Amino acid sequence: MTDSWSSAAPDLHLDWDPATGRSGLADALRDAIRSGRLPPGATLPSTRALAADLGVARGTVTRVYTDLAAEGYVRTAQGAPTRVASGVERPSSPPRSRPEKPVTRWTLQPGQPDLSAFPRTEWLAATRRVLQRTPATEFGYLEERGVAALRAALARYLARSRGVVADPDRIVVCGGHSHATWLLATALAARGDREIAFEDPSLWAFRRIAEAAGARVTGVPVDADGLVTSELDSPAVMVTPAHQFPLGVTLAPHRRGELARWASTAGAFVIEDDYDGEFRFDREPVGALQALAPERIAYAGTASKTLAPGLRLGWLVLPRTLVEPVRAAMADSGWRPPVLEQLVLAELLDSGGYDRHVRRCRGVYRSRRDRLLAALPEHLVPDGISAGLQLVLMLPGDGPGEDAVLGAARRHSLTVQPLGPHWVRPGPHPQGLVLGYGAPAEHAFQPTVRALLATLADVNLA
Ligand SMILES: Cc1ncc(COP(=O)(O)O)c(C=O)c1O
């Protein structure tokens, strides 16, 4: 568990450190009320929901609500939700530890799963089992490629669930896809390959990481069939074939074949970012591209969507020629993913707990996707809905632009992401919103959808 956890965070944004216990939780709620982030009349989550989100006993939350009611911060009534009371005095100075980013009450931040769904009980049980049986020798300095037990478990899991050609010798455990991007850009640069093509649009943050590792970044267009492979002309390309980020298209079968052939003939490398491959809703899972050319395609997976981004755990299945350069890059970085987390993930994979958790989450996210689709006005037709934790809503060319929608979203205390920063080449580009329906805690999902609809109505889109 982290030291300080902005929990039920996506919705209440409580700056609460679990170590501070019940009194710290009460302080965090007082701060949220005094600062106006929880305005008079706002409904607090039920004690059951908040306790589940925070991972504390329900009685703890009940005591905190009772104390706050006695102090006049909230109103409680039998059979009714607890609400923020009116007339709470606001301090003239800002509350302590106000984050610099504007805080919104609701979030559709793409790329983030429901953090309150983290499988605490299973993780705890797996940790206990690991600690009971792991010899002390395992806690020494680590081999750069990662713990052998995890590499073996990943090889089995990825072959079974994603069709990856995986053996433990070509797997490197890393700190998520961001770290994988840095490792690969560094390893490729060491071989003299200093340019990486990215899909246009693609997640801007990874392009920045590649540049920081010394790579030149170029953009290759994406159309309704995914990456336009005929435009490739770089020694390496990063691609999201199962669910293009952010547009959401699936790389068409003919393009998959072309991409693998291009890599083999040009002697180029493909980096397959399989960030949400576990979450397909409407069709058979799309297997990993990597199986088409395992010596040219580096497969990259992450626990950031399936478990939590804060774990910082990901994995690479590499062409054999890249194993040593990536291992060397890891050694030079001076960092390794922590051994205990690696062993616990291996245990979750081997015990079936990981599969059960993914299956549970798939059902939850699918239902959210359906509820969001049902709520959107008919004339707004989102794309990228067959998989993952986000969809994209293109804005009509003759309507409000991204800036206007973002302004309205702020007024409704909602975080949404514009498409704008993801484009690689200069515009003009179509405008749109990337809506991450995975982010809210379950109890906050419907109010978040309502905030989205109010935002759209504000700019005459609903
Ligand atoms: C396209 C894409 N790939 C990968 C990731 C995962 O990155 P990481 O594993 O560094 O958390 C994200 C997270 O937002 C993403 O949007």
XYZ file of C-alpha atoms and ligand atoms in Angstrom:
478
model
C 0.000 0.000 0.000
C 1.303 3.482 -0.760
C 2.032 5.931 2.043
C -0.380 8.576 0.935
C -3.348 7.614 -1.077
C -5.661 10.001 -2.848
C -8.430 7.640 -2.479
C -11.974 7.169 -3.544
C -9.579 9.610 -5.062
C -11.085 9.962 -8.481
C -14.311 11.209 -6.978
C -13.691 12.648 -3.544
C -10.001 13.393 -3.978
C -9.333 12.806 -0.325
C -5.738 13.527 0.478
C -5.622 10.783 3.064
C -2.631 8.887 4.351
C -3.879 5.486 5.601
C -1.237 5.635 8.350
C -3.131 8.543 9.924
C -6.127 6.297 10.511
C -9.603 7.479 11.485
C -8.610 10.966 12.622
C -6.690 11.530 9.385
C -9.716 10.441 7.390
C -11.924 12.867 9.304
C -9.357 15.660 8.658
C -9.322 14.870 4.946
C -13.117 15.103 4.782
C -13.157 18.354 6.793
C -10.602 19.806 4.361
C -12.662 18.736 1.363
C -15.789 20.361 2.859
C -14.094 23.571 4.035
C -12.364 24.067 0.683
C -15.698 23.777 -1.105
C -14.652 20.725 -3.096
C -17.570 19.034 -1.373
C -20.159 21.825 -1.532
C -23.213 22.181 0.747
C -25.786 19.531 -0.122
C -23.244 17.202 -1.799
C -23.956 13.550 -1.138
C -21.209 11.513 0.471
C -20.721 7.892 -0.553
C -22.452 5.340 1.632
C -20.340 4.053 4.515
C -20.193 0.676 2.784
C -18.985 2.154 -0.530
C -16.395 4.464 1.001
C -15.094 1.718 3.288
C -14.711 -0.581 0.274
C -12.932 2.109 -1.749
C -10.531 2.954 1.062
C -9.993 -0.593 2.220
C -11.005 0.168 5.816
C -13.624 -1.307 8.104
C -17.117 0.056 7.572
C -17.259 0.951 11.254
C -14.334 3.358 10.760
C -16.257 5.339 8.156
C -19.427 5.238 10.249
C -17.531 6.720 13.238
C -16.034 9.442 11.044
C -19.453 10.383 9.613
C -20.913 10.456 13.134
C -18.102 12.735 14.367
C -18.498 15.073 11.394
C -22.250 15.226 11.955
C -21.664 16.157 15.607
C -19.304 18.929 14.458
C -21.862 20.266 11.964
C -19.981 19.344 8.792
C -22.520 16.824 7.525
C -26.165 15.933 7.990
C -27.187 12.346 8.558
C -30.715 11.002 8.611
C -32.104 7.518 8.938
C -32.542 5.946 5.494
C -31.144 8.981 3.622
C -27.663 9.596 2.275
C -25.214 11.622 4.323
C -24.923 15.147 2.914
C -22.601 18.095 3.410
C -24.257 20.614 5.727
C -24.729 24.220 4.691
C -23.028 27.091 6.476
C -19.628 25.483 7.015
C -17.118 28.280 7.334
C -14.478 28.512 4.609
C -10.915 29.415 5.644
C -9.388 32.462 3.975
C -6.133 30.585 3.343
C -6.079 27.499 1.131
C -6.435 24.135 2.884
C -3.259 22.215 3.582
C -1.645 20.138 0.845
C -3.817 21.401 -1.994
C -2.606 19.679 -5.165
C -1.332 22.015 -7.884
C -3.512 20.510 -10.604
C -7.104 21.716 -10.549
C -9.014 19.092 -8.645
C -12.290 17.925 -10.052
C -14.855 15.905 -8.245
C -15.534 13.569 -11.157
C -13.070 12.003 -13.549
C -13.099 10.262 -16.904
C -9.308 10.328 -17.086
C -8.294 7.757 -19.699
C -5.622 5.228 -18.863
C -6.726 4.732 -15.288
C -8.611 1.697 -14.031
C -10.957 1.802 -11.041
C -8.372 1.948 -8.276
C -10.931 0.883 -5.707
C -11.220 -2.450 -7.564
C -7.639 -3.426 -6.669
C -7.880 -7.029 -5.412
C -6.609 -6.332 -1.908
C -7.727 -9.596 -0.366
C -6.155 -11.732 -3.084
C -2.974 -9.629 -3.083
C -2.690 -9.949 0.678
C -3.249 -13.711 0.592
C -0.711 -14.103 -2.232
C 1.808 -11.978 -0.306
C 1.367 -14.183 2.742
C 1.900 -17.352 0.716
C 4.984 -15.880 -0.950
C 6.522 -14.788 2.340
C 5.865 -18.166 3.910
C 7.711 -20.104 1.266
C 10.365 -17.793 -0.224
C 13.923 -18.421 0.991
C 15.938 -15.429 2.183
C 18.337 -15.842 -0.736
C 15.614 -14.541 -3.078
C 15.781 -11.102 -1.465
C 19.307 -10.338 -2.647
C 20.342 -8.123 -5.576
C 18.229 -8.990 -8.550
C 19.004 -10.334 -11.968
C 18.238 -7.525 -14.440
C 15.655 -9.449 -16.444
C 13.462 -10.008 -13.394
C 12.617 -12.818 -10.978
C 12.707 -16.238 -12.673
C 9.383 -17.344 -11.143
C 7.604 -14.320 -12.610
C 9.189 -14.703 -16.034
C 8.048 -18.347 -16.078
C 4.521 -17.452 -14.915
C 4.277 -14.665 -17.500
C 5.454 -16.984 -20.274
C 2.632 -19.406 -19.439
C 0.005 -16.694 -19.010
C 0.875 -14.737 -22.167
C 1.047 -17.850 -24.349
C -2.331 -19.002 -23.044
C -4.248 -15.728 -22.889
C -2.686 -13.580 -25.620
C -1.079 -16.122 -27.976
C 2.368 -14.621 -27.400
C 5.390 -16.703 -28.397
C 6.962 -16.436 -24.986
C 9.703 -18.243 -23.203
C 11.148 -16.971 -19.950
C 14.558 -16.297 -21.503
C 13.218 -13.542 -23.707
C 11.104 -11.882 -21.003
C 12.245 -8.788 -19.115
C 10.146 -7.522 -16.206
C 10.033 -3.739 -16.102
C 8.258 -0.804 -14.483
C 5.277 -0.582 -16.841
C 5.052 0.504 -20.451
C 6.599 3.907 -19.766
C 9.724 2.185 -18.510
C 9.554 -0.336 -21.371
C 9.569 2.593 -23.804
C 12.692 4.029 -22.193
C 14.440 0.642 -22.086
C 13.690 -0.085 -25.742
C 14.570 3.417 -26.971
C 17.874 3.149 -25.065
C 18.579 -0.378 -26.342
C 17.761 0.587 -29.935
C 19.930 3.710 -29.700
C 22.807 1.545 -28.452
C 22.470 -0.449 -31.692
C 22.470 2.769 -33.731
C 18.693 2.847 -34.345
C 17.824 6.359 -33.256
C 14.376 6.894 -34.751
C 11.045 5.526 -33.536
C 7.799 6.019 -35.435
C 4.594 6.416 -33.420
C 0.999 6.163 -34.510
C -0.498 9.578 -35.212
C -2.291 10.130 -32.854
C -0.671 8.236 -29.964
C -0.110 8.788 -26.244
C 2.099 11.880 -26.082
C 3.824 10.799 -22.855
C 5.566 7.825 -24.476
C 6.904 10.001 -27.283
C 8.448 12.277 -24.702
C 10.073 9.311 -22.959
C 11.486 8.043 -26.275
C 12.904 11.497 -26.978
C 14.399 11.680 -23.503
C 16.195 8.404 -24.298
C 17.691 10.019 -27.395
C 15.262 8.851 -30.099
C 13.944 10.996 -32.927
C 10.161 10.637 -33.080
C 8.073 10.564 -36.256
C 4.334 10.089 -36.827
C 2.585 7.573 -39.081
C -1.116 8.108 -39.818
C -3.895 5.892 -38.514
C -7.059 5.244 -40.542
C -10.101 3.030 -40.032
C -7.877 -0.077 -40.408
C -5.304 1.177 -37.921
C -1.686 2.121 -38.649
C -1.135 2.930 -42.329
C 1.709 0.468 -42.817
C 2.567 1.651 -46.333
C 3.885 4.884 -44.804
C 6.445 3.221 -42.530
C 10.017 4.293 -42.999
C 11.811 4.047 -39.627
C 13.972 1.391 -37.974
C 11.286 0.929 -35.302
C 7.602 1.654 -34.728
C 5.435 1.576 -31.624
C 1.886 0.414 -32.237
C -1.304 -0.410 -30.262
C -2.840 -3.116 -32.509
C -5.573 -4.522 -30.250
C -7.140 -1.142 -29.406
C -5.456 1.861 -30.942
C -4.814 4.599 -28.413
C -6.570 7.012 -28.543
C -8.795 6.375 -31.588
C -9.800 2.841 -30.561
C -9.604 1.053 -33.931
C -8.318 -2.526 -34.161
C -5.458 -3.138 -36.583
C -7.104 -4.918 -39.547
C -5.890 -8.451 -40.378
C -4.310 -7.372 -43.682
C -2.431 -4.578 -41.897
C -1.180 -7.005 -39.235
C 0.294 -9.178 -41.977
C 1.784 -6.162 -43.762
C 3.332 -4.855 -40.566
C 4.990 -8.177 -39.741
C 6.254 -8.546 -43.339
C 7.551 -4.974 -43.377
C 9.493 -5.542 -40.146
C 11.035 -8.764 -41.472
C 12.002 -7.344 -44.864
C 13.187 -3.967 -43.623
C 15.004 -5.499 -40.631
C 12.971 -3.107 -38.464
C 11.475 -3.615 -35.000
C 7.842 -3.297 -33.976
C 6.970 -2.502 -30.358
C 3.511 -3.892 -29.616
C 1.873 -1.942 -26.785
C -0.781 -4.406 -25.564
C -1.967 -2.108 -22.785
C -5.582 -3.263 -22.547
C -5.634 -6.513 -24.538
C -7.360 -8.302 -21.641
C -10.443 -6.107 -21.934
C -12.274 -7.019 -25.133
C -16.033 -6.863 -24.973
C -17.742 -7.543 -28.257
C -15.637 -10.021 -30.134
C -13.212 -12.829 -29.714
C -9.977 -11.556 -28.206
C -7.535 -10.263 -30.800
C -4.345 -12.268 -30.271
C -0.962 -10.639 -29.967
C 0.671 -9.415 -33.159
C 4.010 -10.618 -31.804
C 3.271 -14.238 -32.776
C 3.521 -13.247 -36.474
C 7.209 -12.316 -36.192
C 8.647 -12.957 -32.723
C 12.180 -12.024 -33.825
C 11.054 -8.589 -35.063
C 8.210 -7.703 -32.676
C 8.742 -6.767 -29.029
C 5.578 -7.429 -27.042
C 4.930 -5.055 -24.117
C 2.285 -5.686 -21.446
C 1.446 -3.908 -18.208
C -0.357 -4.451 -14.915
C -1.456 -0.793 -14.957
C -4.949 -1.496 -16.336
C -5.530 -4.965 -14.901
C -4.314 -4.215 -11.357
C -3.124 -0.646 -10.708
C -0.699 1.823 -12.290
C 0.893 2.489 -8.902
C 2.350 -1.027 -8.874
C 4.684 -0.016 -11.734
C 4.880 -3.528 -13.159
C 5.108 -4.443 -16.811
C 6.814 -6.989 -19.025
C 8.563 -7.253 -22.350
C 8.777 -10.346 -24.540
C 11.696 -9.566 -26.788
C 13.235 -10.632 -30.058
C 16.353 -12.544 -29.002
C 18.680 -9.884 -30.426
C 17.157 -7.272 -28.107
C 17.367 -9.246 -24.852
C 20.973 -8.325 -24.077
C 20.681 -4.614 -25.063
C 17.535 -4.259 -22.940
C 19.172 -6.113 -20.022
C 22.143 -3.742 -20.311
C 19.828 -0.697 -20.382
C 18.139 -1.993 -17.218
C 21.538 -2.479 -15.549
C 22.602 1.064 -16.501
C 19.377 2.513 -15.107
C 20.336 1.243 -11.656
C 16.751 0.212 -11.002
C 14.782 -3.069 -10.922
C 11.128 -3.745 -10.132
C 10.992 -4.780 -6.453
C 11.314 -8.501 -5.809
C 8.335 -8.920 -3.494
C 5.863 -7.408 -5.979
C 7.299 -9.611 -8.708
C 6.864 -12.753 -6.599
C 3.327 -11.792 -5.607
C 2.338 -11.180 -9.224
C 3.802 -14.582 -10.144
C 1.731 -16.166 -7.386
C -1.450 -14.404 -8.568
C -0.822 -15.565 -12.136
C -0.112 -19.155 -11.149
C -2.993 -19.432 -8.660
C -5.591 -18.185 -11.154
C -6.317 -15.104 -8.988
C -5.172 -12.779 -11.766
C -7.524 -14.404 -14.315
C -10.436 -14.220 -11.892
C -9.771 -10.546 -11.210
C -9.482 -9.693 -14.914
C -12.724 -11.556 -15.651
C -14.517 -9.669 -12.858
C -13.213 -6.309 -14.089
C -14.096 -7.111 -17.693
C -17.736 -7.514 -16.640
C -17.701 -4.254 -14.686
C -16.083 -2.209 -17.468
C -18.340 -3.715 -20.091
C -21.390 -2.716 -18.087
C -20.003 0.812 -17.668
C -19.310 1.039 -21.378
C -22.915 0.008 -22.071
C -24.345 2.459 -19.540
C -22.266 5.298 -20.971
C -23.333 4.474 -24.531
C -26.982 4.362 -23.478
C -26.678 7.752 -21.776
C -25.032 9.622 -24.670
C -27.301 11.598 -26.993
C -28.040 9.725 -30.214
C -26.261 12.157 -32.505
C -22.942 11.644 -30.677
C -21.539 8.318 -31.841
C -18.381 7.270 -30.011
C -15.585 5.155 -31.515
C -13.300 2.572 -30.016
C -16.036 0.957 -27.976
C -15.241 -2.717 -28.522
C -12.465 -2.890 -25.967
C -10.528 -1.276 -23.203
C -11.318 1.331 -20.596
C -11.867 4.331 -22.835
C -13.726 5.502 -25.904
C -13.330 8.501 -28.137
C -16.029 11.032 -28.903
C -15.281 13.070 -32.024
C -16.683 16.596 -31.885
C -18.768 17.797 -34.838
C -16.666 20.078 -37.083
C -19.236 22.903 -36.884
C -19.740 22.711 -33.115
C -17.758 23.639 -30.002
C -14.055 22.740 -29.988
C -12.035 20.905 -27.348
C -11.266 24.116 -25.418
C -14.938 24.982 -25.062
C -15.796 21.473 -23.855
C -12.896 21.453 -21.404
C -14.068 24.791 -20.008
C -17.571 23.398 -19.521
C -16.148 20.234 -17.949
C -14.278 22.346 -15.401
C -17.506 24.126 -14.517
C -19.054 20.729 -13.816
C -15.980 19.568 -11.887
C -15.224 16.854 -14.432
C -11.890 15.711 -15.920
C -11.979 14.675 -19.580
C -9.050 14.480 -21.956
C -8.854 16.269 -25.313
C -7.494 14.472 -28.371
C -5.274 17.476 -29.206
C -2.001 16.604 -27.375
C -1.918 13.131 -28.902
C -1.370 14.255 -32.498
C 2.211 13.947 -33.685
C 2.287 15.964 -36.894
C 1.091 19.550 -37.201
C -2.672 20.027 -37.740
C -5.361 20.949 -38.401
C -6.815 17.773 -36.927
C -10.322 16.655 -36.067
C -11.179 17.433 -32.460
C -12.471 15.017 -29.891
C -12.531 13.781 -26.317
C -11.007 10.630 -24.872
C -13.328 9.385 -22.135
C -11.874 6.902 -19.655
C -14.879 5.195 -18.130
C -12.619 2.880 -16.127
C -11.451 5.628 -13.779
C -14.373 6.356 -11.417
C -14.998 4.195 -8.388
C -18.178 2.187 -8.896
C -20.382 4.356 -6.674
C -19.217 7.471 -8.568
C -19.850 6.185 -12.061
C -23.449 7.384 -12.532
C -22.813 10.870 -11.097
C -19.775 11.091 -13.388
C -21.925 10.272 -16.411
C -24.387 12.939 -15.258
C -21.533 15.460 -15.044
C -20.532 14.530 -18.597
C -24.078 15.007 -19.880
C -24.316 18.366 -18.106
C -21.002 19.361 -19.692
C -22.212 18.397 -23.153
C -25.490 20.228 -22.593
C -23.532 23.305 -21.543
C -21.929 23.494 -25.002
C -25.148 22.538 -26.808
C -24.025 19.014 -27.597
C -26.738 17.243 -25.632
C -1.672 3.566 -24.770
C -1.170 3.173 -23.418
N -0.243 2.223 -23.333
C 0.252 1.819 -22.130
C -0.189 2.393 -20.970
C 0.361 1.906 -19.665
O 1.483 2.601 -19.280
P 2.216 2.152 -17.936
O 2.384 0.670 -18.021
O 3.521 2.887 -17.952
O 1.357 2.558 -16.798
C -1.131 3.413 -21.017
C -1.584 4.072 -19.778
O -2.283 5.043 -19.765
C -1.652 3.799 -22.274
O -2.598 4.744 -22.378
